[in-house]
Amino acid sequence: MVWSGSWVAERLGVELVGDGELRELLGLALRRNPKRAHLLVSHVLGKHVPQYPSVVYGAGFELGRRVRELLGEAGTRRAVVLGYAETATGLGHAVADGLGTARYLHSTRRPVAGVARAGGFEESHSHATSHLLLPEDPELLAGDVGDAVGAGETGGAGEAHPSDAVLVLVDDEFSTGNTVLNTIRALHERYPRNRYVIVTLVDMRSPADRGRLAEFAAEIGARVDLVARNSGMVRLPDGVLEKGQALVTAEEAAQGAARDAVRECAPGVAQEAAQEPEGHAGAAISQPASGAARSRPHPRPCTRVDLRWPAGVPDGGRHGFTPAHRARLEAALPAMADRIAAALDDGALDDGAQGDRALDDRARRVLILGFEELMYAPLRLGTALEDRIGAEVRYSTTTRSPVLAVDDPGYAIRTRLVFPAHDDPADGPGDRFAYNVAGAGFDAVVAVVDSTADTPELHAPDGLLARLAPHTAQVLLAVVPSYIPPEAIPAAAVPSKVSAQSALPGPSALPGPSAVLPVPTYAPERQEEPRMLPEPLRGPAFSSYAPDEVGWLLQDLSDTELEAPTEEREEAIQSGGAHYAESLPVEYQPSDQYQDLFKAALDQSAARIARAVGTVTETVLAERGPRPVLVSLARAGTPVGVLMRRWARHRHGVELPHYAVSIVRGRGIDANALRWLAAHHDPADVVFVDGWTGKGAITRELASAIAEFEETGGTEGFNPEIAVLADPGGCVRTYGTREDFLIPSACLNSTVSGLISRTVLRSDLVGPEDFHGAKFYRELAGSDVSGHFLDTVADRFGEVAGAVDTDVKELLTADRAPTWEGWAAVERISEEYGIHDVNLVKPGVGETTRVLLRRVPWKILAKRGAGADLEHIRLLAQQRGVPVEEVDELPYTCVGLIHPKYTRGATGADGKAVESK
């Protein structure tokens, strides 16, 4: 047989030397990597080369048995196994199974909101270097594992000590040893212990590197053992990096030319080849490596398999996996394999066929295709399926690693499929790959992903499922629920109400256990903050919004008495020069008549609001990138942020992160909230959202606050521009409309804003490392219309789509520079009415409503003929005995005037009470 490394060896002079089995175990390929040109391609790892699941699992399990023999029963009971992402997550888990009683953890490149880091390290030669350690149990790496194996199994009373627990580190290859030794050094500083064991499929260290292990062990004062299945060495000639890069460039150019020629000469083949992006080796046009492909019916739509994954069992070792988890999974595997087998049998029928099918219609070769770090769950499903069906079952997984594909028997990577990442990765969007799948003659492919990755990108026309379809007769999708530690759930995104399942026709559209779990898009290297900030609050614990709708970067002050009757509160503000944000007004409870008015106004204006929501959202997506992070200014901006998020999901199938932060006039934006955002997202992606503009005070406040944040050492890159639903004041350039109309969310207070109060900033309640505060008015649940408001507007999205497209097209080419004409009008009104203070003039329907609900109003100026937009204003004014004066040439629909002599509740630009004139 031709060795699958001969193509590289002949062209670059690379030699693979070692024991007799080494060439059967490893092939060679090339990649674009300035640190290492070649890639050792394992035939038993289950990553790049489809292999029998039993072979892959058996390789790791046998290594675990060897470690068990090395440690003995006592050492095994106290062992903890750590695998490396992404290639060794399944291998490490199999090693832990071989030990039998060991707890397992693997490193990850996927941050999980609400789970604290227990460490991290760098993999210097990798294309994606940063690893995180996110155990659910903070004591896991400390070595305190006695409780995991039962009382009385750790030796005599008082004899066990955390330093006696052995840490077993598992990687697929041990080349220089740098990654593993760096890991041990970092962990040893935090969790010192007496012994480490390194486990690998192949020990490929050079003679110079082999002596480092003993030196390292002496340096840290611990025993370090190595267990490897095979050993050998790669001999690299001088200049191999440069030669390798040149060879990759030349091969890609040749493949591109060949693909172009196929498109010109064979349109039928070209149609299939066109699915592969330019510059990627012709995975779609390569012939099967085995030559075993059979004619098959036209590919069917992807079918979802309901695995009924056992509740509470993690999808893998990202947060830890215990012997108890292992026992529950083992018990559930046969039934899950039976469900996959049944789906394979159902899919074997030809379109329109009746009754029994012929034997030839059955799937003879089945691939279980895992997903990046999710290697163990699909591997075990594969081993169980091998025992349940007569077909040949193979196993491999997708990967982040870009490797050149060459369709030659002497090259380890024959074909590749390229598709976009579909789990909202922390380091941003990018290509992902499936190797040696295209043209391999598989009759069915079972794609196994976790629910975090069950996104619209997975089901898109260029997504993984679509890429697989031309190369097999049947694609099945099995989704394993992404495990999130219970204490992290309030801070983590949870299943969306609109799942990616709706993108699939037929049986695939039926509800299943999977859901979209958006993941924060931050890079690990940005998360080193000087202090730990709390995770966002989410409903239902805080607010009546669904937990995936918004995360509140606030602290919960619900149990603190902050309200006072309006008269008393305003008296205190005025007499002491106190800040308005140091207390709360008593929440206005609308009458039945006013509630009816709100509902009527909502029904009348829902389409208008939906159009504005769509317009501002599409403008943001066009100008601020495909994945903006929405940050609404609590609380008026929060319903708008939720609606923008819903529009993006409805129109584009994307899940935008959304948070709410506090901004206080005269005090600026919550700096700790900005620090949290900078630690979890790229500041350049943050888009601040508000409901409407009045005279632009908050617009100016935000710009000033961001500048101050940067000047005092805060992370740079936040764009202070606000996106609003309505901009009647001409204060911003990103808006849904500049008309001043009734936005029903302005008619009410907390009962249309998730039952959340205005934000609070008081020194005795909010410390220097705290978020600003707010209250959750659970007791007002009977009056809550927050969900009704959102659903009513969102239901109109479909009918306004055409109008939104027209509006956006016009806006993107228009001059949208702020005119500040609203500010000029406020100054004129202030002088004409003898107020002489612009802070007492509140322009626009939204601000006028606030005057009537929270302030001491003097009079209301209404634009003549304003009509239905002012019905609620007139009702409130009548209830409070405030005159409504109709005027001409008013740039706003209405303007609320705070009493210029009785100023309780009036606040100036500094947020403090305005003195009487």
Coordinates of C-alpha atoms in Angstrom, one line a residue, residues 283-688:
A283 CA -13.4 18.7 -2.5
A284 CA -16.6 18.6 -4.6
I285 CA -14.9 17.5 -7.8
S286 CA -12.6 14.8 -6.3
Q287 CA -13.4 11.2 -7.0
P288 CA -13.9 8.8 -4.1
A289 CA -10.6 7.8 -2.6
S290 CA -11.8 4.2 -2.3
G291 CA -13.6 4.0 -5.6
A292 CA -16.5 2.5 -3.8
A293 CA -19.3 5.0 -4.5
R294 CA -22.5 3.5 -5.7
S295 CA -25.3 5.2 -7.7
R296 CA -27.8 6.6 -5.2
P297 CA -31.1 8.5 -5.3
H298 CA -31.2 12.3 -5.2
P299 CA -30.1 13.6 -1.8
R300 CA -33.1 14.0 0.6
P301 CA -33.6 16.9 2.9
C302 CA -31.7 16.7 6.2
T303 CA -33.6 14.7 8.8
R304 CA -33.4 15.5 12.5
V305 CA -32.9 12.6 14.9
D306 CA -34.3 13.1 18.4
L307 CA -31.6 11.4 20.5
R308 CA -33.3 11.9 23.8
W309 CA -30.0 12.6 25.4
P310 CA -30.1 11.8 29.1
A311 CA -31.0 14.9 31.2
G312 CA -28.1 16.3 33.2
V313 CA -25.4 14.4 31.4
P314 CA -22.8 16.8 29.9
D315 CA -22.2 16.8 26.2
G316 CA -18.5 16.4 27.0
G317 CA -15.7 17.4 29.4
R318 CA -15.8 21.2 28.9
H319 CA -17.0 21.7 32.4
G320 CA -16.0 18.3 33.8
F321 CA -17.3 14.7 33.4
T322 CA -17.6 12.4 36.4
P323 CA -17.8 8.6 36.7
A324 CA -21.5 9.0 37.6
H325 CA -22.0 10.9 34.3
R326 CA -20.2 8.0 32.5
A327 CA -22.5 5.4 34.0
R328 CA -25.7 7.2 33.0
L329 CA -24.4 7.8 29.4
E330 CA -23.4 4.1 29.0
A331 CA -26.9 3.1 30.0
A332 CA -28.5 5.5 27.5
L333 CA -26.2 4.8 24.5
P334 CA -28.0 1.7 23.1
A335 CA -31.4 3.4 22.9
M336 CA -29.9 6.5 21.2
A337 CA -28.1 4.3 18.7
D338 CA -31.4 2.6 18.0
R339 CA -33.0 5.9 17.2
I340 CA -30.2 6.7 14.7
A341 CA -30.6 3.3 13.1
A342 CA -34.3 3.7 12.8
A343 CA -33.8 7.1 11.1
L344 CA -31.3 5.5 8.7
D345 CA -33.8 2.8 7.8
D346 CA -36.6 5.3 7.3
G347 CA -34.4 7.3 5.0
A348 CA -33.4 4.3 2.9
L349 CA -36.8 4.3 1.1
D350 CA -36.7 5.8 -2.4
D351 CA -38.9 8.8 -3.0
G352 CA -42.5 7.6 -3.4
A353 CA -41.6 3.9 -2.7
Q354 CA -44.1 1.8 -0.9
G355 CA -43.6 -1.3 1.3
D356 CA -40.4 -3.1 1.9
R357 CA -37.2 -1.8 0.4
A358 CA -34.5 -3.8 -1.4
L359 CA -31.3 -4.6 0.4
D360 CA -29.4 -2.3 -1.9
D361 CA -31.4 0.7 -0.7
R362 CA -30.0 0.3 2.8
A363 CA -27.1 2.5 3.9
R364 CA -24.0 0.3 3.6
R365 CA -21.4 2.9 4.7
V366 CA -22.3 5.4 7.4
L367 CA -20.2 8.3 8.7
I368 CA -20.8 9.7 12.2
L369 CA -19.4 13.3 11.8
G370 CA -18.6 15.1 15.1
F371 CA -18.1 18.8 15.6
E372 CA -14.8 20.4 16.5
E373 CA -14.5 19.9 20.3
L374 CA -17.5 17.7 20.5
M375 CA -15.7 14.5 19.8
Y376 CA -16.6 12.1 22.6
A377 CA -20.4 12.1 22.3
P378 CA -20.4 11.3 18.6
L379 CA -17.6 8.8 19.1
R380 CA -19.7 6.9 21.6
L381 CA -22.8 7.1 19.5
G382 CA -20.6 5.6 16.7
T383 CA -19.4 2.7 18.9
A384 CA -22.9 1.9 19.9
L385 CA -24.2 2.1 16.3
E386 CA -21.5 -0.3 15.2
D387 CA -23.1 -2.9 17.5
R388 CA -26.7 -2.2 16.3
I389 CA -26.5 -2.2 12.5
G390 CA -24.8 -4.3 9.8
A391 CA -23.4 -1.4 7.8
E392 CA -19.9 -0.2 7.9
V393 CA -19.7 2.7 10.4
R394 CA -16.9 5.3 10.3
Y395 CA -16.2 8.3 12.5
S396 CA -14.5 11.7 12.1
T397 CA -15.1 15.3 13.1
T398 CA -15.1 18.8 11.6
T399 CA -12.2 21.0 12.5
R400 CA -11.0 24.6 12.7
S401 CA -7.6 23.7 11.2
P402 CA -7.0 24.7 7.5
V403 CA -5.1 22.0 5.6
L404 CA -4.3 21.6 1.9
A405 CA -6.2 18.8 0.2
V406 CA -4.6 16.8 -2.6
D407 CA -6.4 14.0 -4.3
D408 CA -3.5 11.5 -4.3
P409 CA -3.1 8.1 -2.6
G410 CA 0.2 9.3 -1.1
Y411 CA -1.4 12.3 0.7
A412 CA -3.3 12.0 3.9
I413 CA -6.0 14.7 3.2
R414 CA -7.6 13.7 -0.1
T415 CA -10.6 16.0 -0.1
R416 CA -12.1 18.8 2.0
L417 CA -15.4 20.5 2.5
V418 CA -15.4 24.2 3.5
F419 CA -18.2 25.9 5.3
P420 CA -18.7 28.8 7.7
A421 CA -18.4 28.5 11.5
H422 CA -21.8 27.8 13.0
D423 CA -21.4 28.3 16.7
D424 CA -20.7 32.1 16.9
P425 CA -17.0 31.4 17.9
A426 CA -15.2 33.7 20.3
D427 CA -12.6 34.7 17.7
G428 CA -15.2 35.7 15.1
P429 CA -16.5 34.1 11.9
G430 CA -14.3 32.0 9.7
D431 CA -14.1 28.8 7.6
R432 CA -14.4 25.3 9.1
F433 CA -13.5 22.1 7.4
A434 CA -14.5 18.4 7.0
Y435 CA -11.7 16.2 5.5
N436 CA -11.9 13.0 3.5
V437 CA -15.7 13.1 3.5
A438 CA -16.4 14.3 0.0
G439 CA -16.2 11.5 -2.5
A440 CA -15.6 8.9 0.1
G441 CA -18.7 6.8 -0.8
F442 CA -20.8 7.3 2.3
D443 CA -24.4 6.4 1.9
A444 CA -25.4 8.4 5.0
V445 CA -23.8 11.0 7.2
V446 CA -25.0 11.6 10.7
A447 CA -23.9 15.1 11.7
V448 CA -23.6 15.4 15.5
V449 CA -23.5 18.9 16.9
D450 CA -24.2 20.5 20.3
S451 CA -27.2 22.9 20.6
T452 CA -24.9 25.9 20.7
A453 CA -24.0 25.1 17.1
D454 CA -27.5 24.3 15.9
T455 CA -27.8 27.7 14.3
P456 CA -29.1 29.2 11.1
E457 CA -25.5 29.1 9.8
L458 CA -25.5 25.3 10.1
H459 CA -28.6 25.1 7.9
A460 CA -27.7 27.9 5.5
P461 CA -27.2 27.3 1.8
D462 CA -23.5 27.3 2.3
G463 CA -23.6 25.6 5.7
L464 CA -22.3 22.2 6.7
L465 CA -25.5 20.3 6.1
A466 CA -25.8 21.7 2.5
R467 CA -22.1 21.0 1.9
L468 CA -22.6 17.3 2.9
A469 CA -25.7 16.8 0.8
P470 CA -24.1 16.3 -2.7
H471 CA -21.8 13.6 -1.3
T472 CA -24.3 11.3 0.3
A473 CA -27.8 10.0 -0.2
Q474 CA -28.9 10.9 3.4
V475 CA -27.9 13.5 5.9
L476 CA -29.1 13.1 9.5
L477 CA -28.7 15.8 12.2
A478 CA -28.4 14.7 15.9
V479 CA -28.2 17.5 18.4
V480 CA -26.7 17.0 21.9
P481 CA -27.9 19.6 24.4
S482 CA -25.0 22.0 25.3
Y483 CA -24.4 21.6 29.0
I484 CA -24.2 24.7 31.1
P485 CA -23.4 24.5 34.8
P486 CA -26.6 25.3 36.8
E487 CA -25.0 28.3 38.6
A488 CA -24.2 29.8 35.2
I489 CA -27.6 29.4 33.6
P490 CA -29.0 32.8 34.7
A491 CA -26.1 34.5 33.0
A492 CA -26.0 32.3 29.9
A493 CA -28.1 32.6 26.8
V494 CA -30.9 30.1 26.6
P495 CA -33.0 28.5 23.9
S496 CA -34.4 31.0 21.4
K497 CA -38.1 31.0 20.8
V498 CA -37.4 30.7 17.1
S499 CA -35.1 27.8 16.5
A500 CA -32.9 27.0 13.5
Q501 CA -35.2 24.0 13.1
S502 CA -37.6 26.1 11.1
A503 CA -35.1 26.2 8.3
L504 CA -35.5 22.5 7.6
P505 CA -38.3 21.1 5.6
G506 CA -40.4 18.0 6.3
P507 CA -39.6 16.0 9.4
S508 CA -36.6 18.2 10.1
A509 CA -38.9 21.1 11.0
L510 CA -40.5 19.2 13.8
P511 CA -39.7 20.5 17.3
G512 CA -36.7 18.8 18.9
P513 CA -34.6 19.1 22.0
S514 CA -32.1 21.4 20.4
A515 CA -32.0 25.1 20.5
V516 CA -29.8 28.0 19.6
L517 CA -27.5 29.1 22.4
P518 CA -25.7 32.3 21.4
V519 CA -22.2 32.5 22.7
P520 CA -20.4 35.8 23.7
T521 CA -18.0 36.8 21.0
Y522 CA -14.9 37.7 22.9
A523 CA -11.3 36.8 22.6
P524 CA -9.7 35.1 25.6
E525 CA -6.7 37.4 25.5
R526 CA -9.0 40.4 26.3
Q527 CA -10.5 39.0 29.4
E528 CA -7.7 39.8 31.9
E529 CA -9.6 42.4 34.0
P530 CA -8.1 43.7 37.2
R531 CA -11.3 42.6 39.1
M532 CA -14.1 40.2 38.6
L533 CA -17.3 41.7 37.5
P534 CA -20.6 39.9 37.9
E535 CA -22.5 38.4 35.0
P536 CA -25.6 40.0 33.6
L537 CA -28.9 39.5 35.3
R538 CA -31.6 37.8 33.2
G539 CA -35.2 36.9 33.5
P540 CA -37.1 35.4 35.0
A541 CA -35.0 36.0 38.1
F542 CA -34.6 39.7 37.0
S543 CA -37.2 41.2 34.6
S544 CA -40.1 39.6 32.9
Y545 CA -38.2 39.3 29.6
A546 CA -37.1 35.9 28.4
P547 CA -33.5 35.3 29.4
D548 CA -32.2 35.3 25.8
E549 CA -33.8 38.7 25.1
V550 CA -31.5 40.8 27.2
G551 CA -28.8 40.6 29.8
W552 CA -29.0 43.4 32.4
L553 CA -25.6 44.8 33.4
L554 CA -27.1 46.0 36.7
Q555 CA -27.3 45.0 40.3
D556 CA -30.6 43.9 41.8
L557 CA -31.8 46.4 44.4
S558 CA -35.3 44.9 44.6
D559 CA -35.2 44.5 48.4
T560 CA -34.1 48.1 49.0
E561 CA -36.7 50.8 49.8
L562 CA -36.0 53.5 47.2
E563 CA -39.4 55.0 46.4
A564 CA -41.1 58.0 48.0
P565 CA -44.3 59.9 47.2
T566 CA -43.6 62.4 44.5
E567 CA -44.0 65.5 46.7
E568 CA -41.6 64.2 49.4
R569 CA -39.1 62.9 46.9
E570 CA -38.9 66.2 44.9
E571 CA -38.7 68.2 48.1
A572 CA -35.7 66.2 49.2
I573 CA -34.0 66.6 45.8
Q574 CA -34.5 70.3 45.7
S575 CA -33.6 71.1 49.3
G576 CA -30.4 69.1 49.3
G577 CA -29.3 69.4 45.7
A578 CA -29.5 65.6 45.4
H579 CA -29.2 63.7 42.2
Y580 CA -32.4 62.4 40.6
A581 CA -30.8 58.9 40.3
E582 CA -30.4 58.5 44.0
S583 CA -34.1 57.6 44.5
L584 CA -37.1 56.4 42.6
P585 CA -40.6 57.8 42.1
V586 CA -43.5 55.7 43.0
E587 CA -44.4 53.7 39.9
Y588 CA -47.4 55.2 38.1
Q589 CA -50.2 52.6 37.9
P590 CA -52.4 53.4 34.9
S591 CA -56.2 53.4 35.2
D592 CA -58.3 50.9 33.2
Q593 CA -59.1 53.8 30.8
Y594 CA -55.4 54.5 30.3
Q595 CA -54.6 50.8 29.8
D596 CA -57.3 50.6 27.1
L597 CA -55.8 53.6 25.5
F598 CA -52.3 52.0 25.5
K599 CA -53.7 48.9 23.8
A600 CA -55.6 50.8 21.2
A601 CA -52.5 53.0 20.5
L602 CA -50.4 49.9 20.2
D603 CA -52.7 48.2 17.7
Q604 CA -52.8 51.4 15.6
S605 CA -49.1 52.1 15.6
A606 CA -47.6 48.5 15.6
A607 CA -46.9 48.4 11.9
R608 CA -45.3 51.9 12.1
I609 CA -43.1 50.8 14.9
A610 CA -42.2 47.6 13.2
R611 CA -41.1 49.5 10.1
A612 CA -38.9 51.8 12.2
V613 CA -37.4 48.8 14.0
G614 CA -36.6 47.1 10.7
T615 CA -35.1 50.3 9.3
V616 CA -32.8 51.1 12.2
T617 CA -31.8 47.4 12.5
E618 CA -31.0 47.1 8.8
T619 CA -29.0 50.3 8.9
V620 CA -27.0 49.1 11.8
L621 CA -26.3 45.7 10.1
A622 CA -25.2 47.5 6.9
E623 CA -22.9 50.0 8.6
R624 CA -21.7 48.3 11.8
G625 CA -21.1 44.8 10.6
P626 CA -23.1 41.5 10.5
R627 CA -22.7 40.7 14.2
P628 CA -23.3 43.9 16.2
V629 CA -23.6 43.7 20.0
L630 CA -26.7 45.7 21.0
V631 CA -26.4 47.7 24.2
S632 CA -29.6 49.4 25.1
L633 CA -29.7 52.4 27.5
A634 CA -31.9 51.2 30.3
R635 CA -34.8 51.3 30.4
A636 CA -36.4 53.2 27.6
G637 CA -33.9 51.8 25.1
T638 CA -34.4 48.2 26.2
P639 CA -37.7 47.3 24.5
V640 CA -36.2 48.7 21.3
G641 CA -33.1 46.6 21.7
V642 CA -35.2 43.5 22.1
L643 CA -37.2 44.3 19.0
M644 CA -34.0 45.0 17.0
R645 CA -32.7 41.6 18.1
R646 CA -36.0 40.0 17.1
W647 CA -35.9 41.6 13.6
A648 CA -32.3 40.4 13.0
R649 CA -33.4 36.9 13.9
H650 CA -36.6 37.1 11.8
R651 CA -35.0 38.6 8.7
H652 CA -31.5 37.1 8.8
G653 CA -31.6 34.2 11.2
V654 CA -28.9 35.7 13.4
E655 CA -28.9 35.9 17.2
L656 CA -27.5 39.3 18.3
P657 CA -26.2 39.7 21.8
H658 CA -28.2 42.3 23.7
Y659 CA -27.4 43.9 27.0
A660 CA -28.9 46.8 29.0
V661 CA -26.7 49.4 30.8
S662 CA -27.3 52.4 32.9
I663 CA -26.6 56.0 31.9
V664 CA -27.3 58.8 34.3
R665 CA -27.4 62.5 33.3
G666 CA -24.5 64.3 35.0
R667 CA -22.8 61.0 36.0
G668 CA -22.3 59.3 32.7
I669 CA -22.5 55.7 31.7
D670 CA -21.8 52.8 34.0
A671 CA -18.0 52.4 33.6
N672 CA -18.0 48.9 35.1
A673 CA -20.6 47.9 32.5
L674 CA -18.2 49.1 29.8
R675 CA -15.4 47.1 31.3
W676 CA -17.6 44.0 31.3
L677 CA -18.5 44.6 27.6
A678 CA -14.8 45.2 26.7
A679 CA -13.9 41.9 28.4
H680 CA -16.5 39.9 26.6
H681 CA -16.9 41.6 23.2
D682 CA -14.9 43.7 20.8
P683 CA -15.8 47.3 21.7
A684 CA -16.0 48.2 18.0
D685 CA -19.0 45.8 17.7
V686 CA -21.0 47.5 20.4
V687 CA -24.0 49.6 19.2
F688 CA -25.7 51.7 21.8

